[in-house]
Short mmCIF file of C-alpha atoms in Angstrom, two decimals:
data_model
loop_
_atom_site.label_atom_id
_atom_site.label_comp_id
_atom_site.label_asym_id
_atom_site.label_seq_id
_atom_site.Cartn_x
_atom_site.Cartn_y
_atom_site.Cartn_z
CA MET A 1 47.54 67.98 197.18
CA THR A 2 48.16 71.69 197.51
CA TYR A 3 51.67 73.11 197.48
CA LEU A 4 51.32 74.03 201.17
CA THR A 5 50.50 70.48 202.27
CA PHE A 6 53.37 69.28 200.12
CA LEU A 7 55.70 71.75 201.82
CA GLU A 8 54.64 70.46 205.24
CA ILE A 9 55.91 67.03 204.26
CA ALA A 10 58.84 68.22 202.14
CA LEU A 11 60.45 70.88 204.31
CA PRO A 12 61.72 68.59 207.10
CA GLU A 13 63.08 66.21 204.45
CA LEU A 14 64.80 68.99 202.51
CA TRP A 15 66.18 70.47 205.71
CA GLU A 16 67.76 67.11 206.57
CA GLY A 17 69.26 67.03 203.10
CA THR A 18 70.50 70.58 203.52
CA LEU A 19 72.43 69.63 206.64
CA ILE A 20 74.09 66.79 204.74
CA THR A 21 74.92 69.12 201.85
CA LEU A 22 76.48 71.62 204.24
CA GLN A 23 78.41 68.85 205.97
CA ILE A 24 79.84 67.55 202.69
CA THR A 25 80.64 71.08 201.51
CA LEU A 26 82.47 71.94 204.74
CA ILE A 27 84.49 68.72 204.94
CA THR A 28 85.31 68.87 201.24
CA LEU A 29 86.53 72.45 201.48
CA ILE A 30 88.71 71.60 204.47
CA ILE A 31 90.23 68.58 202.72
CA GLY A 32 90.70 70.73 199.62
CA PHE A 33 92.47 73.42 201.61
CA VAL A 34 94.71 70.97 203.45
CA ILE A 35 95.79 69.52 200.10
CA GLY A 36 95.53 72.58 197.85
CA PHE A 37 97.45 75.12 199.87
CA PRO A 38 100.56 72.97 200.35
CA ALA A 39 100.25 71.98 196.67
CA ALA A 40 100.46 75.66 195.71
CA LEU A 41 103.49 76.19 197.96
CA ALA A 42 105.11 73.05 196.54
CA ARG A 43 104.59 74.25 193.00
CA ILE A 44 106.20 77.64 193.68
CA TYR A 45 108.86 76.90 196.29
CA GLY A 46 109.17 73.12 196.20
CA GLY A 47 111.76 72.71 193.49
CA LYS A 48 111.51 70.47 190.44
CA ALA A 49 110.26 67.13 191.81
CA LEU A 50 107.65 68.47 194.22
CA GLY A 51 106.61 71.08 191.66
CA ALA A 52 106.04 68.40 189.02
CA ILE A 53 103.94 66.28 191.38
CA SER A 54 101.85 69.30 192.32
CA THR A 55 101.40 70.31 188.68
CA ALA A 56 100.38 66.79 187.65
CA TYR A 57 97.86 66.62 190.49
CA THR A 58 96.20 69.95 189.67
CA GLU A 59 96.12 69.36 185.93
CA VAL A 60 94.72 65.82 186.10
CA LEU A 61 92.01 66.70 188.62
CA ARG A 62 91.00 69.91 186.91
CA GLY A 63 91.12 68.25 183.52
CA THR A 64 88.65 65.45 184.25
CA PRO A 65 84.99 65.62 185.30
CA VAL A 66 84.42 65.46 189.03
CA LEU A 67 81.69 62.89 188.40
CA VAL A 68 84.22 60.57 186.77
CA GLN A 69 86.50 61.04 189.76
CA LEU A 70 83.68 60.21 192.17
CA PHE A 71 82.72 57.09 190.20
CA ILE A 72 86.32 55.88 190.06
CA ILE A 73 86.60 56.15 193.82
CA TYR A 74 83.14 54.79 194.65
CA TYR A 75 82.67 52.12 191.96
CA GLY A 76 86.24 51.62 190.74
CA LEU A 77 88.22 51.14 193.93
CA PRO A 78 86.18 48.11 195.10
CA GLN A 79 87.74 46.21 192.17
CA PHE A 80 91.03 46.62 194.01
CA GLY A 81 89.48 45.53 197.26
CA VAL A 82 88.97 49.04 198.61
CA THR A 83 85.29 49.57 199.31
CA LEU A 84 84.42 52.96 200.71
CA PRO A 85 81.13 54.07 202.23
CA ALA A 86 79.30 56.57 200.03
CA PHE A 87 80.08 59.45 202.40
CA SER A 88 83.82 58.75 202.52
CA ALA A 89 83.96 58.36 198.77
CA ALA A 90 82.24 61.73 198.40
CA TYR A 91 84.62 63.46 200.83
CA ILE A 92 87.67 62.02 199.09
CA ALA A 93 86.56 62.64 195.51
CA LEU A 94 85.23 66.15 196.06
CA GLY A 95 88.07 67.03 198.45
CA LEU A 96 90.73 66.00 195.95
CA ASN A 97 88.91 67.91 193.22
CA SER A 98 88.52 71.04 195.32
CA GLY A 99 92.19 70.79 196.32
CA ALA A 100 93.23 71.10 192.69
CA TYR A 101 91.17 74.26 192.23
CA GLN A 102 92.25 75.73 195.56
CA ALA A 103 95.87 75.04 194.65
CA GLU A 104 95.43 77.15 191.54
CA TYR A 105 93.75 80.00 193.43
CA PHE A 106 96.51 80.10 196.04
CA ARG A 107 99.21 79.79 193.40
CA GLY A 108 97.75 82.76 191.55
CA ALA A 109 97.62 84.76 194.77
CA ILE A 110 101.19 83.97 195.77
CA GLN A 111 102.47 84.79 192.31
CA ALA A 112 100.60 88.09 192.34
CA ILE A 113 102.76 89.23 195.26
CA SER A 114 105.72 91.26 194.05
CA SER A 115 109.03 89.41 194.25
CA GLY A 116 110.36 92.46 196.08
CA GLN A 117 108.46 91.36 199.20
CA MET A 118 110.60 88.23 199.47
CA LEU A 119 113.78 90.17 198.64
CA ALA A 120 113.01 92.76 201.32
CA ALA A 121 112.41 90.03 203.89
CA GLN A 122 115.67 88.33 202.95
CA SER A 123 117.56 91.61 203.04
CA LEU A 124 116.60 91.90 206.71
CA GLY A 125 118.09 88.48 207.34
CA MET A 126 114.87 86.47 207.36
CA ASN A 127 115.24 82.94 206.06
CA LYS A 128 112.93 81.81 203.28
CA LEU A 129 110.59 79.86 205.54
CA LYS A 130 110.03 82.79 207.89
CA ALA A 131 109.49 85.10 204.94
CA ILE A 132 106.91 82.72 203.43
CA ILE A 133 105.06 82.36 206.74
CA HIS A 134 105.11 85.96 207.90
CA ILE A 135 105.28 87.99 204.70
CA ILE A 136 103.97 85.96 201.76
CA ILE A 137 101.17 83.87 203.27
CA PRO A 138 99.29 86.68 205.08
CA GLN A 139 99.16 88.61 201.83
CA ALA A 140 98.38 85.56 199.70
CA PHE A 141 95.36 84.62 201.84
CA ARG A 142 93.88 88.06 201.38
CA LEU A 143 94.49 88.01 197.64
CA ALA A 144 93.03 84.52 197.30
CA LEU A 145 89.87 85.28 199.25
CA PRO A 146 87.63 86.35 196.33
CA ALA A 147 88.56 83.28 194.28
CA TRP A 148 88.27 81.08 197.35
CA ALA A 149 84.79 82.45 198.05
CA ASN A 150 83.92 81.43 194.52
CA GLU A 151 85.14 77.91 195.26
CA VAL A 152 82.89 77.77 198.34
CA VAL A 153 79.85 78.79 196.34
CA SER A 154 80.70 76.39 193.56
CA MET A 155 81.29 73.50 195.96
CA VAL A 156 77.80 73.85 197.51
CA LYS A 157 76.37 73.10 194.07
CA VAL A 158 78.93 70.51 193.00
CA THR A 159 78.08 68.39 196.05
CA SER A 160 74.71 67.67 194.42
CA ILE A 161 76.36 65.00 192.26
CA VAL A 162 76.54 62.73 195.32
CA TYR A 163 72.90 61.83 194.69
CA LEU A 164 74.36 59.42 192.11
CA THR A 165 76.06 57.46 194.90
CA ALA A 166 72.97 57.58 197.14
CA VAL A 167 74.24 60.03 199.74
CA PRO A 168 71.07 61.60 201.23
CA ASP A 169 71.91 65.24 200.47
CA LEU A 170 69.54 68.02 199.44
CA MET A 171 69.49 66.87 195.81
CA THR A 172 68.82 63.23 196.74
CA LYS A 173 65.97 64.26 199.02
CA ALA A 174 64.47 66.36 196.24
CA LYS A 175 64.73 63.48 193.81
CA MET A 176 63.00 61.15 196.28
CA LEU A 177 60.19 63.62 196.95
CA SER A 178 59.70 64.26 193.27
CA SER A 179 59.34 60.60 192.39
CA LYS A 180 57.03 60.02 195.33
CA TYR A 181 54.64 62.90 194.63
CA PHE A 182 55.11 63.29 190.86
CA ASN A 183 55.63 67.06 191.13
CA PRO A 184 59.12 67.74 189.80
CA ILE A 185 58.53 71.46 189.22
CA GLU A 186 57.45 72.18 192.79
CA THR A 187 60.10 69.96 194.33
CA TYR A 188 63.08 71.08 192.33
CA LEU A 189 62.13 74.75 192.51
CA THR A 190 61.89 74.41 196.28
CA ALA A 191 65.28 72.69 196.36
CA ALA A 192 66.69 75.45 194.16
CA VAL A 193 65.48 78.03 196.69
CA PHE A 194 67.27 76.09 199.43
CA TYR A 195 70.54 76.19 197.44
CA LEU A 196 70.02 79.87 196.72
CA VAL A 197 69.54 80.71 200.41
CA ILE A 198 72.60 78.69 201.49
CA ILE A 199 74.74 80.42 198.89
CA GLY A 200 73.27 83.83 199.71
CA ILE A 201 74.19 83.48 203.37
CA LEU A 202 77.69 82.17 202.58
CA THR A 203 78.28 85.03 200.14
CA VAL A 204 77.35 87.63 202.76
CA VAL A 205 79.63 86.01 205.35
CA LEU A 206 82.54 85.72 202.94
CA SER A 207 82.32 89.28 201.67
CA TYR A 208 82.22 90.44 205.29
CA ILE A 209 85.45 88.54 205.93
CA GLU A 210 86.91 90.03 202.77
CA LYS A 211 86.05 93.53 203.94
CA THR A 212 87.40 93.15 207.47
CA THR A 213 90.71 91.62 206.37
CA ARG A 214 91.32 94.17 203.64
CA ILE A 215 94.66 95.96 204.01
CA PRO A 216 94.02 99.67 204.70
CA GLY A 217 95.06 101.95 201.88
CA LEU A 218 95.71 99.21 199.37
CA GLU A 219 92.60 99.81 197.29
CA MET A 220 93.47 103.51 197.22
CA GLU A 221 96.86 102.68 195.82
CA ALA A 222 95.35 100.42 193.18
CA GLU A 223 93.14 103.26 192.00
CA ALA A 224 96.04 105.67 191.86
CA ARG A 225 97.87 103.40 189.44
CA MET B 1 146.44 98.63 208.49
CA VAL B 2 142.69 99.23 208.66
CA GLU B 3 140.65 96.58 206.88
CA PRO B 4 138.01 97.75 204.42
CA ILE B 5 134.46 97.09 205.65
CA ILE B 6 133.37 95.99 202.16
CA ARG B 7 135.72 94.25 199.80
CA LEU B 8 134.80 92.92 196.36
CA ASP B 9 137.34 90.86 194.48
CA ASN B 10 136.91 90.30 190.74
CA ILE B 11 133.11 89.94 190.69
CA HIS B 12 131.63 88.42 187.55
CA LYS B 13 127.92 88.04 186.90
CA SER B 14 126.14 87.04 183.73
CA TYR B 15 122.58 86.14 182.83
CA GLY B 16 122.75 83.66 179.99
CA LYS B 17 124.97 85.26 177.37
CA ASP B 18 124.72 88.75 178.86
CA ASP B 19 127.76 89.62 180.92
CA ILE B 20 126.48 92.15 183.42
CA LEU B 21 129.55 92.47 185.65
CA LYS B 22 132.96 91.83 184.14
CA GLY B 23 135.36 91.65 187.01
CA ILE B 24 134.65 94.35 189.56
CA SER B 25 137.00 94.88 192.47
CA LEU B 26 136.28 97.45 195.13
CA GLU B 27 137.32 98.37 198.63
CA ILE B 28 135.14 100.54 200.81
CA MET B 29 136.35 101.80 204.17
CA GLU B 30 134.24 102.31 207.25
CA GLY B 31 132.45 105.68 207.21
CA GLU B 32 132.81 106.14 203.46
CA VAL B 33 129.88 107.32 201.36
CA VAL B 34 130.31 105.85 197.89
CA VAL B 35 128.06 106.94 195.05
CA ILE B 36 127.86 104.67 192.03
CA ILE B 37 126.72 106.23 188.76
CA GLY B 38 126.48 105.00 185.21
CA PRO B 39 124.07 104.46 182.33
CA SER B 40 121.13 102.11 182.92
CA GLY B 41 121.79 98.45 182.23
CA THR B 42 125.38 98.85 183.31
CA GLY B 43 125.17 96.54 186.31
CA LYS B 44 125.03 99.06 189.15
CA SER B 45 122.06 97.43 190.89
CA THR B 46 123.43 93.96 190.20
CA LEU B 47 126.69 94.98 191.83
CA LEU B 48 124.85 96.29 194.89
CA ARG B 49 122.86 93.08 195.17
CA CYS B 50 126.04 91.04 194.89
CA ILE B 51 127.24 92.73 198.07
CA ASN B 52 124.45 91.23 200.21
CA GLN B 53 124.12 88.18 197.94
CA LEU B 54 120.52 88.87 196.91
CA THR B 55 122.21 88.22 193.58
CA VAL B 56 124.86 85.53 193.75
CA PRO B 57 127.86 86.32 191.54
CA ASN B 58 129.15 83.68 189.12
CA SER B 59 132.65 84.18 190.41
CA GLY B 60 134.62 86.46 192.64
CA ARG B 61 134.55 86.99 196.37
CA VAL B 62 132.75 89.39 198.67
CA TRP B 63 133.69 90.33 202.22
CA VAL B 64 131.58 92.48 204.50
CA ASP B 65 132.79 93.34 207.98
CA GLY B 66 135.46 90.65 207.86
CA VAL B 67 133.10 87.82 206.82
CA GLU B 68 133.36 86.26 203.39
CA LEU B 69 129.78 86.13 202.13
CA THR B 70 130.69 84.12 199.04
CA ASP B 71 131.90 81.32 201.29
CA PRO B 72 129.24 78.60 200.96
CA LYS B 73 129.63 77.74 204.65
CA VAL B 74 128.62 81.21 205.77
CA ASP B 75 125.09 81.67 207.16
CA ILE B 76 123.99 84.31 204.69
CA ASN B 77 120.79 85.15 206.59
CA LYS B 78 122.84 86.00 209.64
CA ALA B 79 125.25 88.09 207.61
CA ARG B 80 122.45 90.05 205.95
CA ARG B 81 121.09 91.25 209.28
CA HIS B 82 123.72 93.94 209.43
CA ILE B 83 123.68 95.00 205.80
CA GLY B 84 120.84 97.47 205.31
CA PHE B 85 119.30 97.47 201.84
CA VAL B 86 116.97 100.10 200.43
CA PHE B 87 115.15 99.23 197.21
CA GLN B 88 114.17 101.41 194.28
CA ASP B 89 110.63 100.08 194.50
CA VAL B 90 110.62 100.39 198.31
CA ASN B 91 109.11 96.94 199.04
CA LEU B 92 107.51 97.75 202.36
CA PHE B 93 105.47 94.80 203.60
CA ASN B 94 102.00 95.74 202.34
CA HIS B 95 100.04 93.98 205.09
CA LEU B 96 101.87 95.64 207.98
CA ASN B 97 101.64 99.20 209.25
CA ALA B 98 104.72 101.41 209.39
CA LEU B 99 105.58 100.38 212.93
CA ASN B 100 105.24 96.65 212.29
CA ASN B 101 107.21 96.91 209.06
CA ILE B 102 110.11 97.95 211.24
CA SER B 103 109.52 95.72 214.26
CA ILE B 104 108.96 92.47 212.35
CA GLY B 105 112.65 92.08 211.56
CA LEU B 106 113.61 92.87 215.14
CA LYS B 107 111.23 90.21 216.44
CA LEU B 108 111.71 87.47 213.83
CA VAL B 109 115.38 87.91 213.04
CA LEU B 110 116.94 89.32 216.18
CA GLY B 111 114.50 87.64 218.58
CA MET B 112 113.73 90.89 220.36
CA PRO B 113 110.69 90.76 222.73
CA ALA B 114 107.65 92.54 221.28
CA PRO B 115 107.59 95.57 223.64
CA ASN B 116 111.29 96.30 223.05
CA ALA B 117 110.87 95.87 219.31
CA LYS B 118 107.98 98.32 219.34
CA GLU B 119 109.98 100.85 221.31
CA LYS B 120 112.95 100.55 218.97
CA ALA B 121 110.70 100.77 215.90
CA LEU B 122 109.15 103.99 217.20
CA LEU B 123 112.61 105.40 217.80
CA GLU B 124 113.63 104.59 214.23
CA LEU B 125 110.45 106.18 212.87
CA LYS B 126 111.33 109.30 214.84
CA ARG B 127 114.79 109.27 213.28
CA VAL B 128 113.20 109.61 209.83
CA GLY B 129 110.58 112.07 211.12
CA LEU B 130 107.56 109.77 210.80
CA GLU B 131 106.60 108.90 214.38
CA GLN B 132 103.13 110.33 213.66
CA LYS B 133 102.60 107.76 210.91
CA ALA B 134 103.30 104.62 212.94
CA ASP B 135 99.78 103.20 212.49
CA LEU B 136 99.46 103.85 208.79
CA TYR B 137 99.84 101.14 206.18
CA PRO B 138 102.13 101.49 203.14
CA GLY B 139 99.10 102.14 200.93
CA GLN B 140 98.25 105.15 203.08
CA LEU B 141 101.70 106.75 202.88
CA SER B 142 103.19 108.93 200.15
CA GLY B 143 106.09 107.59 198.09
CA GLY B 144 108.61 109.63 200.02
CA GLN B 145 107.18 108.57 203.37
CA LYS B 146 107.26 104.93 202.29
CA GLN B 147 110.91 105.17 201.35
CA ARG B 148 111.71 106.81 204.69
CA VAL B 149 109.96 103.96 206.53
CA ALA B 150 111.98 101.51 204.41
CA ILE B 151 115.17 103.28 205.46
CA ALA B 152 114.04 103.14 209.10
CA ARG B 153 113.31 99.42 208.69
CA ALA B 154 116.87 98.83 207.52
CA LEU B 155 118.37 101.11 210.20
CA ALA B 156 116.51 99.31 212.98
CA MET B 157 118.69 96.26 212.44
CA ASP B 158 121.73 98.37 213.43
CA PRO B 159 123.47 97.81 210.10
CA ARG B 160 127.24 98.13 209.70
CA VAL B 161 126.70 99.33 206.13
CA MET B 162 123.72 100.67 204.18
CA LEU B 163 123.15 99.91 200.51
CA PHE B 164 120.82 102.19 198.53
CA ASP B 165 119.59 101.03 195.12
CA GLU B 166 118.28 104.12 193.33
CA PRO B 167 116.14 105.04 196.35
CA THR B 168 114.63 108.14 194.75
CA SER B 169 114.25 107.24 191.08
CA ALA B 170 110.70 105.91 191.46
CA LEU B 171 109.55 109.00 193.39
CA ASP B 172 107.71 112.11 192.29
CA PRO B 173 110.18 115.00 192.06
CA GLU B 174 108.73 116.89 195.01
CA LEU B 175 109.14 113.84 197.28
CA ILE B 176 112.80 113.21 196.50
CA GLY B 177 114.09 115.94 198.81
CA GLU B 178 112.76 114.40 202.03
CA VAL B 179 114.40 111.06 201.28
CA LEU B 180 117.72 112.68 200.35
CA GLU B 181 117.61 114.69 203.61
CA VAL B 182 117.36 111.46 205.61
CA MET B 183 120.24 109.97 203.62
CA LYS B 184 122.41 113.06 204.09
CA LYS B 185 121.78 113.03 207.81
CA LEU B 186 122.80 109.39 207.89
CA ALA B 187 125.96 110.14 205.95
CA ARG B 188 126.89 112.93 208.36
CA GLU B 189 126.38 110.58 211.29
CA GLY B 190 129.18 108.47 209.84
CA MET B 191 127.22 105.55 208.35
CA THR B 192 129.06 103.58 205.69
CA MET B 193 126.89 103.93 202.59
CA VAL B 194 126.96 102.65 199.04
CA CYS B 195 124.39 104.47 196.92
CA VAL B 196 123.40 103.87 193.36
CA THR B 197 121.89 107.24 192.52
CA HIS B 198 121.99 109.99 189.97
CA GLU B 199 121.26 112.71 192.51
CA MET B 200 124.36 114.77 191.87
CA GLY B 201 123.50 117.34 194.54
CA PHE B 202 123.61 114.52 197.07
CA ALA B 203 126.87 113.20 195.62
CA ARG B 204 128.51 116.62 195.69
CA GLU B 205 127.44 117.26 199.26
CA VAL B 206 128.19 114.00 201.08
CA ALA B 207 129.99 111.52 198.82
CA SER B 208 133.53 110.65 199.71
CA ARG B 209 133.93 108.88 196.40
CA ILE B 210 132.09 108.64 193.08
CA ILE B 211 132.41 105.52 190.97
CA PHE B 212 131.48 105.67 187.29
CA MET B 213 130.51 102.30 185.83
CA GLU B 214 129.74 101.38 182.25
CA HIS B 215 129.29 98.00 180.50
CA GLY B 216 130.03 96.04 183.66
CA VAL B 217 133.37 97.62 184.56
CA VAL B 218 134.50 100.56 186.65
CA VAL B 219 135.54 103.26 184.19
CA GLU B 220 136.76 105.80 186.67
CA GLU B 221 136.53 106.69 190.33
CA GLY B 222 137.53 109.63 192.47
CA SER B 223 136.44 112.30 194.91
CA PRO B 224 133.44 114.40 193.83
CA GLU B 225 135.70 117.43 193.35
CA GLN B 226 138.02 115.52 191.07
CA MET B 227 135.23 113.78 189.17
CA PHE B 228 133.26 116.94 188.51
CA ALA B 229 136.19 119.27 187.85
CA ASN B 230 138.74 117.10 186.21
CA PRO B 231 137.62 113.64 185.06
CA GLN B 232 140.29 111.61 183.29
CA PHE B 233 138.01 110.18 180.64
CA ASN B 234 135.85 112.07 178.19
CA ARG B 235 133.10 109.52 178.70
CA THR B 236 132.97 110.36 182.41
CA ARG B 237 132.79 114.08 181.68
CA GLU B 238 130.07 113.56 179.12
CA PHE B 239 127.96 111.38 181.44
CA LEU B 240 128.41 113.63 184.48
CA GLY B 241 127.48 116.64 182.37
CA LYS B 242 124.31 114.93 181.20
CA ILE B 243 123.09 113.73 184.59
CA SER B 244 124.00 116.99 186.32
CA GLU B 245 121.77 118.70 183.82
CA LEU B 246 118.97 116.21 184.46
CA TYR B 247 119.20 115.49 188.18
CA GLY B 248 121.50 118.08 189.70
CA LYS B 249 119.12 121.02 189.91
CA HIS B 250 116.34 120.26 192.35
CA THR B 251 118.53 119.05 195.17
CA GLU B 252 120.71 122.11 195.39
#
């Protein structure tokens, strides 16, 4: 079989897998943001108890392999009577994992903002909540964007571990094709190109967002320092 | 009897074992321009921040405009609205242009509708001579322009008093003049001002009182004439001599 005839069979399969990969990436990133951003706020502004919970969460999830986390949720929880479909298990495991990383990126961004910004807001009579929402968060999002873009790119690739729980993503499709046609080089290289294109497109989109949200004059100031 | 607009009673502040303020009492009357001088690390900025409670004193009481700010029941955010504060490191909101730096407080704190807030912000920018720069972001302004916007931001809240924490010490020498001009104009308009600054030209010209602080206490205070011509303590004379040499020249 020539590579072209193989592609005719493989492309629709890989495309299906790509859609699943994108779906898992998107949902995972959203779950990660919904958990990670409040976790960062809790760690900085939440006081001792909330801060400790947030710290424990980020350290445990960043300190253990994501594959172990996925297996605990997919294979471990049924022992306690909680059996999750493969997709849900993937969303939860990867979402929790991404949340820990996103928490750290947002924490770094918030802490990079000079404490004078909060003082200035308070000196005008703003309460802390208003200052966080209107002064700190808009700046923190911009500062976190490069690291967050990195998390997006990384998550596209990390999702490939779901082939171990039989979620039909791009990696799983590639594995199936490879065992069916005994051509691992062609299959996996083709799959690699798919990943590369996804990530290339995402990178262009994210750097466009980074450019359009950049604060005018700020890069000038950074150079002057 | 006229009540002082700012009253500090026996303010103490320490960080760990370091006593920064060791019992400061002060009364400042409406319309006064008080200049606080003293060696660095003496607690001048801490004292200023104790007035609007950005730094909470360990003990002692603070009244501004008849309200005791050290009373735990007082809504400190509400009280701060009318105490303008200008920082040494400016602290303009980096993500907002000059106009929005000024209008954000009007909208979020005073609840002013957006069009009115914009109008008022433009007026305040005009007051500091920067109406042309309304659309520029802090990163696009010079140090002096930034500090003038910061003053306009504080003035927009219609403060009863203005506190200045070394507003010119982070600026290039040639930019100091424009900021001092704005401050002098404000002083002449009758604003109550407390300024931590070593700009002796400014002090000579508009201060009603100079306070010399060292090691967390007030060493001596008096009118500029008295302080420059006839200080009671040698230490005051020595310090004034030194800073006049360093800072006095370019503002005269």
